[in-house]
Each structure stands twice: as C-alpha cells, then as structure tokens.
GROMACS .gro file of N, CA and C in nm:
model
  366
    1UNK      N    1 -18.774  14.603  19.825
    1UNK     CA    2 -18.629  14.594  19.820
    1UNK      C    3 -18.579  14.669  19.697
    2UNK      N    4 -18.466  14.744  19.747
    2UNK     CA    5 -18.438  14.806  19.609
    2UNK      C    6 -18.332  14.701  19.539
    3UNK      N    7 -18.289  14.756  19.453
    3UNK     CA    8 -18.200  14.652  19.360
    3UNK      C    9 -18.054  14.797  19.276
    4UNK      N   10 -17.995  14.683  19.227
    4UNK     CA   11 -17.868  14.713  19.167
    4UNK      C   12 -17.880  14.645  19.044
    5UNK      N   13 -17.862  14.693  18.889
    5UNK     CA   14 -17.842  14.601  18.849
    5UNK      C   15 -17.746  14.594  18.746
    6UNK      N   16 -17.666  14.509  18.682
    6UNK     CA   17 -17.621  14.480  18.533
    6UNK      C   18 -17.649  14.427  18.426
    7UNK      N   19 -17.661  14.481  18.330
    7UNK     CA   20 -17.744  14.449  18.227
    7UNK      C   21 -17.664  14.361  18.109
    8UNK      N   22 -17.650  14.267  18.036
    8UNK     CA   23 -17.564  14.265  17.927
    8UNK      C   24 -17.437  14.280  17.905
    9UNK      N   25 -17.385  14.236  18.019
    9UNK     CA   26 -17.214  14.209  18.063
    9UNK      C   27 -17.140  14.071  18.013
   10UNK      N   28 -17.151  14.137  17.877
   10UNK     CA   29 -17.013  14.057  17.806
   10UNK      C   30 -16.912  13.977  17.857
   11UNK      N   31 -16.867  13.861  17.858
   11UNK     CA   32 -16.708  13.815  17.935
   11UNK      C   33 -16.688  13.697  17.830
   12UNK      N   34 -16.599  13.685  17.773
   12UNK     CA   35 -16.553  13.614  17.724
   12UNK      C   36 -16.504  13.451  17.802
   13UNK      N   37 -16.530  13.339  17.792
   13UNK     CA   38 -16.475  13.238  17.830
   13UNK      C   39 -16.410  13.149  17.767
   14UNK      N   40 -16.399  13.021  17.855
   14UNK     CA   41 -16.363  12.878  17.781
   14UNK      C   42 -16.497  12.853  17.915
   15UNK      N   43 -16.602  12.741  17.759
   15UNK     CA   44 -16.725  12.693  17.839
   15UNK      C   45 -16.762  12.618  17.763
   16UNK      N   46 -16.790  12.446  17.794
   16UNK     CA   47 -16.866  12.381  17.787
   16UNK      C   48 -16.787  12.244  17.776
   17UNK      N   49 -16.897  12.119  17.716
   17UNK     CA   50 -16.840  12.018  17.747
   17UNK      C   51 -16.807  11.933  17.621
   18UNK      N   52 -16.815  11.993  17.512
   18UNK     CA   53 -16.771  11.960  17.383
   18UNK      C   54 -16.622  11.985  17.341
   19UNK      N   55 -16.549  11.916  17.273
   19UNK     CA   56 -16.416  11.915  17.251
   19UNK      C   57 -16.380  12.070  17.144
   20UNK      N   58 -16.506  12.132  17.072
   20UNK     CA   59 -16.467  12.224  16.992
   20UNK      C   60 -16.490  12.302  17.078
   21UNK      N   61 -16.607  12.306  17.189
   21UNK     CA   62 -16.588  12.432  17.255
   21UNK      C   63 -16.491  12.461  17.366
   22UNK      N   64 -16.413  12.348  17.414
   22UNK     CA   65 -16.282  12.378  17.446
   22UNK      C   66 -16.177  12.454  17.444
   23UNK      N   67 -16.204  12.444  17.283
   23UNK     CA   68 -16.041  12.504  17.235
   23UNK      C   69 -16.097  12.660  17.177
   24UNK      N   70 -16.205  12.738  17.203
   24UNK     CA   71 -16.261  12.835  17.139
   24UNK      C   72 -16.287  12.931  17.316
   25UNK      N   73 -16.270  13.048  17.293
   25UNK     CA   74 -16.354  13.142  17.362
   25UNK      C   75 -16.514  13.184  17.318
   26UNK      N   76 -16.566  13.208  17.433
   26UNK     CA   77 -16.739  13.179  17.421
   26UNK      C   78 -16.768  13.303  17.485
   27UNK      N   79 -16.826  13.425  17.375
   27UNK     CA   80 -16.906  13.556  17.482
   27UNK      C   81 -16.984  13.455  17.529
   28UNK      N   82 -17.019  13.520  17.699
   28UNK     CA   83 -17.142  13.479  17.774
   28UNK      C   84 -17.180  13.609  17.793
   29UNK      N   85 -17.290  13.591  17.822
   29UNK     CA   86 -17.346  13.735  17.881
   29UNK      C   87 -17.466  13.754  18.027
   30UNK      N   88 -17.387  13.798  18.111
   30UNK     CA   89 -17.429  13.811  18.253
   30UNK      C   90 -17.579  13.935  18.261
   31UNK      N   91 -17.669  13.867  18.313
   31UNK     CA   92 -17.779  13.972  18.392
   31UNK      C   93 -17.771  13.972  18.510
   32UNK      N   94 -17.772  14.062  18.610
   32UNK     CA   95 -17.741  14.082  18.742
   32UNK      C   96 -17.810  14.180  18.812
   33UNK      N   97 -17.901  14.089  18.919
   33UNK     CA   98 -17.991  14.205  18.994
   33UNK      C   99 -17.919  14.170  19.150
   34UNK      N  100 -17.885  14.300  19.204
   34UNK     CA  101 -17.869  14.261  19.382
   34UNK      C  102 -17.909  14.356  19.465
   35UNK      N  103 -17.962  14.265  19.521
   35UNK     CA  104 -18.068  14.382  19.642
   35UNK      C  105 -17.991  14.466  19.739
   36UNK      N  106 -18.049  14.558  19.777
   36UNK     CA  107 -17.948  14.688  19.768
   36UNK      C  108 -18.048  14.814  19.881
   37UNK      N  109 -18.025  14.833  19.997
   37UNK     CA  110 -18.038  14.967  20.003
   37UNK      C  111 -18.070  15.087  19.958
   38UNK      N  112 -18.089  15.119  19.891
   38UNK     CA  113 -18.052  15.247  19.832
   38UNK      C  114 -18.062  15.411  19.925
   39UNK      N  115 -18.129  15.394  20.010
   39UNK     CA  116 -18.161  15.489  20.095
   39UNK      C  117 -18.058  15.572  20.119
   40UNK      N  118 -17.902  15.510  20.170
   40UNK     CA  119 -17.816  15.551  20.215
   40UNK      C  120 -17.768  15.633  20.110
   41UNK      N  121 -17.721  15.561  20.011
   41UNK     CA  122 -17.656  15.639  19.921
   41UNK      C  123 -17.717  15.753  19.855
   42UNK      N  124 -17.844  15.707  19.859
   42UNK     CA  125 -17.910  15.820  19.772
   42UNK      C  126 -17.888  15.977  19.865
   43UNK      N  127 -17.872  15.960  19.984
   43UNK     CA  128 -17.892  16.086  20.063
   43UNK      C  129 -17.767  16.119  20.105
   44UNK      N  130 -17.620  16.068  20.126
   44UNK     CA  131 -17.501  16.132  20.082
   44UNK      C  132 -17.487  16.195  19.975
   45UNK      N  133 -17.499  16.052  19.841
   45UNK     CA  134 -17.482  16.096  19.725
   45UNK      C  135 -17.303  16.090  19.708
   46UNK      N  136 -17.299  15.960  19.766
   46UNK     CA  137 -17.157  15.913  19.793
   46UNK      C  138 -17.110  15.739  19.725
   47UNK      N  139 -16.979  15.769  19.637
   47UNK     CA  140 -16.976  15.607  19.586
   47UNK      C  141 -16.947  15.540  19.707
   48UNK      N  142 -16.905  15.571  19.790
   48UNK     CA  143 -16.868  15.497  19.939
   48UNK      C  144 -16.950  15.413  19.976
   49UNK      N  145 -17.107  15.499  19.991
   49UNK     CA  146 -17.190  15.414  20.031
   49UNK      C  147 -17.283  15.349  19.924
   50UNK      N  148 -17.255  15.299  19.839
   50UNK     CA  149 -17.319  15.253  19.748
   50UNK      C  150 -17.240  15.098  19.728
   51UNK      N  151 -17.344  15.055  19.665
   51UNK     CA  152 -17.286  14.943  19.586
   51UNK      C  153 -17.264  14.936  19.436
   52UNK      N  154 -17.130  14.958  19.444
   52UNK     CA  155 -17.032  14.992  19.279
   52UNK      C  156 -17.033  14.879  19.175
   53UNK      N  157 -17.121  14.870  19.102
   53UNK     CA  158 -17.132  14.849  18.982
   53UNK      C  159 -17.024  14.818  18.889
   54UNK      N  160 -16.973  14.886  18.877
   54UNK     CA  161 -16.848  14.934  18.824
   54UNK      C  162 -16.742  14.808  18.879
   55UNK      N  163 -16.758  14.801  19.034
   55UNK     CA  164 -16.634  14.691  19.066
   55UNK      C  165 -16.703  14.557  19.092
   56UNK      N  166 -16.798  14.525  19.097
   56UNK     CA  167 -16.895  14.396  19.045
   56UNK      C  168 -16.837  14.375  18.904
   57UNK      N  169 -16.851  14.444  18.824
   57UNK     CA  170 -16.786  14.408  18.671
   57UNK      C  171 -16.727  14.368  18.632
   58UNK      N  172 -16.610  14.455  18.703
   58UNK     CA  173 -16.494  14.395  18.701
   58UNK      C  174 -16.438  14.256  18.802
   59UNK      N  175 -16.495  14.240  18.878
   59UNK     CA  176 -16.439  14.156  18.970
   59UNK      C  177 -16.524  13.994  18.878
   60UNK      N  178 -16.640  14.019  18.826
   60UNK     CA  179 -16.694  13.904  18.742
   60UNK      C  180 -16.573  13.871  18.596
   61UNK      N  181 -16.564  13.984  18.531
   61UNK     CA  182 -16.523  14.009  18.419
   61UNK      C  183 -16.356  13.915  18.420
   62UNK      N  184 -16.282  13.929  18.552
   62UNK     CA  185 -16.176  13.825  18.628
   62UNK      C  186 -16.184  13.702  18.644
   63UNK      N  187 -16.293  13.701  18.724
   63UNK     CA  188 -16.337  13.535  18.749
   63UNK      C  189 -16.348  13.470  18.614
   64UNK      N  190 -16.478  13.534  18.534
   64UNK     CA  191 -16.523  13.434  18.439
   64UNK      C  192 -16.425  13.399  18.292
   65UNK      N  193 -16.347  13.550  18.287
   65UNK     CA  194 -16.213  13.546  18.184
   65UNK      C  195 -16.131  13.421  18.196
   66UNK      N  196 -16.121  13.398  18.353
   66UNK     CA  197 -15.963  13.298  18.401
   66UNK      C  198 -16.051  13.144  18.424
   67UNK      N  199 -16.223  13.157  18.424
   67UNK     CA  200 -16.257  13.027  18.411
   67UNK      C  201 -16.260  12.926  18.344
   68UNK      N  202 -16.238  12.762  18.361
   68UNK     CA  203 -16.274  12.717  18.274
   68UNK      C  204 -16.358  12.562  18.306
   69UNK      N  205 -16.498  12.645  18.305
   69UNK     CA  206 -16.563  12.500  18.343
   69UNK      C  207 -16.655  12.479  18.220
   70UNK      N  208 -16.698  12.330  18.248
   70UNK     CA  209 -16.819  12.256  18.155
   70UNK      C  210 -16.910  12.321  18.141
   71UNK      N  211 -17.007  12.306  18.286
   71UNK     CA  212 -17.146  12.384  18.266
   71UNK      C  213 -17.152  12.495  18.305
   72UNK      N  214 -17.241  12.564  18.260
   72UNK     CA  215 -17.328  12.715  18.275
   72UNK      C  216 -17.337  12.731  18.412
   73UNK      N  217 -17.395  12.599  18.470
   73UNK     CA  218 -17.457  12.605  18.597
   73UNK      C  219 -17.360  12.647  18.668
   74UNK      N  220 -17.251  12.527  18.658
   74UNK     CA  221 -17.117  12.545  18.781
   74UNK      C  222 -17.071  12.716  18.779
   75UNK      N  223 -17.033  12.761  18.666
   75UNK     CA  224 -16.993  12.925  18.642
   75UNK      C  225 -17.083  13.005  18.676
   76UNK      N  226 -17.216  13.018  18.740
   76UNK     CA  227 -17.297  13.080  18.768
   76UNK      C  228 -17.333  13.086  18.927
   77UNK      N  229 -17.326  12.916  18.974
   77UNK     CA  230 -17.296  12.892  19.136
   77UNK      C  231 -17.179  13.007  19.164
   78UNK      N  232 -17.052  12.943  19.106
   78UNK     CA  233 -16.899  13.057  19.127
   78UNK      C  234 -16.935  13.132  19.138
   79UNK      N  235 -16.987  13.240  19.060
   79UNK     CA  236 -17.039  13.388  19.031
   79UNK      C  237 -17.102  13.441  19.135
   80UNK      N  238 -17.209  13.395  19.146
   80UNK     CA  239 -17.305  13.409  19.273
   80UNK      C  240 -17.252  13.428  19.369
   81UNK      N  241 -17.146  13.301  19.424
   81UNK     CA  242 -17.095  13.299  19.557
   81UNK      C  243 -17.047  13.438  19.588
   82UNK      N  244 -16.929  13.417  19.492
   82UNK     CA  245 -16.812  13.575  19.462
   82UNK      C  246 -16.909  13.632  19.512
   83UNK      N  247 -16.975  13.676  19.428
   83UNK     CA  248 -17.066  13.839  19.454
   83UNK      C  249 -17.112  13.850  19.556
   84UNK      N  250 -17.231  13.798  19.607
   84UNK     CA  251 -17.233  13.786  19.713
   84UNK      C  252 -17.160  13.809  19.872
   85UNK      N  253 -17.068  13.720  19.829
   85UNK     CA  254 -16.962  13.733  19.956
   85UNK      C  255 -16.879  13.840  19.984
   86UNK      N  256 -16.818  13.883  19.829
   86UNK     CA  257 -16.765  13.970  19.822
   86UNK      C  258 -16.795  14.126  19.877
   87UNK      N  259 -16.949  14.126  19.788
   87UNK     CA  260 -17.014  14.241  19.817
   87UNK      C  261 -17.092  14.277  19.930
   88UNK      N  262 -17.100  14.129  20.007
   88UNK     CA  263 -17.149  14.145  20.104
   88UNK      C  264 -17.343  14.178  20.118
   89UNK      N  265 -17.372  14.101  19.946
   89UNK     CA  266 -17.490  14.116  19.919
   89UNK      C  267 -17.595  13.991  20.005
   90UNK      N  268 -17.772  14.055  20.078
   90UNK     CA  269 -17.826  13.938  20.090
   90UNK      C  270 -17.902  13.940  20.002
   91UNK      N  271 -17.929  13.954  19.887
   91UNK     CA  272 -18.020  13.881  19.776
   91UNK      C  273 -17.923  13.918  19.626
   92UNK      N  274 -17.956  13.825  19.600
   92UNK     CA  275 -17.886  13.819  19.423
   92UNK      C  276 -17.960  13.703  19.329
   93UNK      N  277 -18.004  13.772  19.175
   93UNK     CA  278 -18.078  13.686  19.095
   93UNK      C  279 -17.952  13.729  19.004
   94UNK      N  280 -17.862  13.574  18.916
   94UNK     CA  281 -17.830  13.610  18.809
   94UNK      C  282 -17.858  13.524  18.709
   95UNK      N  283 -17.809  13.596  18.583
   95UNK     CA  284 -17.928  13.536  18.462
   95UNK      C  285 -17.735  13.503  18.381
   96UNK      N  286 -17.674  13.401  18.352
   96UNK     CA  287 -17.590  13.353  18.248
   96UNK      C  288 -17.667  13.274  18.124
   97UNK      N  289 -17.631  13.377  18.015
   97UNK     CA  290 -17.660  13.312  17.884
   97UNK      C  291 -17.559  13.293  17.815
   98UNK      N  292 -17.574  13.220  17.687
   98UNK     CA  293 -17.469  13.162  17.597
   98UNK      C  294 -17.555  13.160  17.498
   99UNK      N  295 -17.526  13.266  17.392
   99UNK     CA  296 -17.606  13.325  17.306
   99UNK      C  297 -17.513  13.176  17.205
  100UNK      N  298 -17.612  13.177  17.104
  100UNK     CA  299 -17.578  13.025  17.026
  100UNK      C  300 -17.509  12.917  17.004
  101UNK      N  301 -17.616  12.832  17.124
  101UNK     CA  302 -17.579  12.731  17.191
  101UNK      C  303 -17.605  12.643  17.105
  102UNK      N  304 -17.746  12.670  17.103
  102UNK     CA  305 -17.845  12.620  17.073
  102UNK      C  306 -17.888  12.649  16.917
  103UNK      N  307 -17.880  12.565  16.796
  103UNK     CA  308 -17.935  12.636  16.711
  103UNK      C  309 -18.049  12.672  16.695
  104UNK      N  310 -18.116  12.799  16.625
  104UNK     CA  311 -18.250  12.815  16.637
  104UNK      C  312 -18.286  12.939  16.760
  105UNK      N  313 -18.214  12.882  16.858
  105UNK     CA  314 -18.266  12.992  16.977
  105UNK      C  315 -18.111  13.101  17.020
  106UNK      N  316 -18.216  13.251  17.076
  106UNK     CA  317 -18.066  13.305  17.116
  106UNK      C  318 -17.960  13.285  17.191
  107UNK      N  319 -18.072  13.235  17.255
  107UNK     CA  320 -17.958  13.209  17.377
  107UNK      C  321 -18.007  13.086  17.489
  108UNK      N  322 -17.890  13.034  17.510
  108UNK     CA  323 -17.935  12.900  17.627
  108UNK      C  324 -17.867  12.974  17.796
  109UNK      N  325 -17.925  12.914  17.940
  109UNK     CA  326 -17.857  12.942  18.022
  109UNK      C  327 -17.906  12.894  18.118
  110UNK      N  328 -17.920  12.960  18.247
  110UNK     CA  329 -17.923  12.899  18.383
  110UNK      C  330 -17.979  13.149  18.463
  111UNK      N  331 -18.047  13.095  18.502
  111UNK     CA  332 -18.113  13.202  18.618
  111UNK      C  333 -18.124  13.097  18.750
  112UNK      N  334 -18.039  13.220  18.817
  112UNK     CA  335 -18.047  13.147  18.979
  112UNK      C  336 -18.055  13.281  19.063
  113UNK      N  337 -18.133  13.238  19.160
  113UNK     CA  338 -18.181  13.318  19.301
  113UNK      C  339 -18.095  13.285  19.407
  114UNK      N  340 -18.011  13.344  19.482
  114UNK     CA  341 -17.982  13.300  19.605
  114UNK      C  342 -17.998  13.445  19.684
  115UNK      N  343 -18.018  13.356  19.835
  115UNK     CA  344 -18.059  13.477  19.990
  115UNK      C  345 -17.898  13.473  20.100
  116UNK      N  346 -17.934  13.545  20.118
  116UNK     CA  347 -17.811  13.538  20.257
  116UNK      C  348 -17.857  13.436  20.386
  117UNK      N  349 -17.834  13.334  20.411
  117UNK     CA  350 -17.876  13.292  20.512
  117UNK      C  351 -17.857  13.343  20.644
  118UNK      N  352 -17.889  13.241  20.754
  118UNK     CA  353 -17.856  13.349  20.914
  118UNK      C  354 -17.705  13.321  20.921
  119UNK      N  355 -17.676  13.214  20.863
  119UNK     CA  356 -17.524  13.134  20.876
  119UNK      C  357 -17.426  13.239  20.777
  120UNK      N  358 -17.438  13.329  20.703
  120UNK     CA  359 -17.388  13.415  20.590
  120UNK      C  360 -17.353  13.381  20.484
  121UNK      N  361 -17.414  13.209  20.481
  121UNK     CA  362 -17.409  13.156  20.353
  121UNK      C  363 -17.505  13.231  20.250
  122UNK      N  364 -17.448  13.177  20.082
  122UNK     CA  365 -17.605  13.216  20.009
  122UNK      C  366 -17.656  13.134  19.938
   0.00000   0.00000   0.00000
C-alpha cells in the first residue's frame, strides 16, 4: 500500500482536563499516514488525481483550531473520522502528541489505526 503522509503539523488548541489548561492554547502536533494509490497520480502527474496534502492540512488545521475537548483521544477519533470521510480515505494511522504534558518526557499522546469498513465506516 502506498501512503501519504504529514509530518509535524502544528495546530494550536484548547486541550485537556485541567482548569489551567483550559484557559491556555496548547501546540499539538499531528503525524499522519493515509493509504493512497499512488499509481494514478504518478502517471498523469496531476493534483486532481492525487490526494492533496495541502487540503488535509488545512481542513485538520480548522477542526482542531475551533476544538475544544478534554482528551487527546476524543480529538484524534474527530480527526480520523474527518479525514477519512472527507478524503474518502480506506486506511489512516494518526499519531496526536502534546509535547509537555508530561514532565520529563516530550511528548504524551494517542496513535490510532482505523480501515474503511464494507459499511464506509472507519
């Protein structure tokens, strides 16, 4: 399977379940692999047939700006779905971190796998 991916996609939030992190914006930072074709595009050599990067970014960079949930987890289910549905992707692994969460370590988060089912769920 080929893949798509994003690397280190910055978004600023409101995240978590503490009263200081409430009232504060929180970089998170998105990893994003989605399985992908590539065949097609590669042999136009057309953004048409590709899967745009570029508007994955942005369409996360929306969601997660205007979010405001507790956990990692819940903002990462959201994410997933979006993309997915949106893009009309059947495989997606994404990786949400929250670089010092945790003291001591860089970063805390949640990696999740989802498939396209037969139903077009993921």
């Amino acid at each position: 399977m080929d893949k798509v991916f994003i690397e280190g996609l910055e978004i600023e939030a409101l995240i978590g379940i503490y009263d200081w992190e409430r009232r504060i914006r929180q970089t998170l930072v998105f990893d994003l692999e989605m399985g992908f074709d590539n065949r097609v595009p590669a042999a136009t050599d057309s953004i048409a047939d590709t899967l745009d990067y570029k508007a994955v970014s942005k369409r996360l960079i929306e969601v997660v700006s205007q979010s405001d949930f507790g956990l990692v987890e819940t903002l990462a289910e959201r994410c997933a779905g979006i993309v997915m549905s949106e893009f009309k992707l059947d495989w997606l692994r994404l990786k949400l971190s929250k670089p010092g969460a945790v003291r001591g370590a860089r970063a805390v988060g949640v990696i999740i796998e989802r498939v396209r089912t037969q139903d077009g769920n993921g």
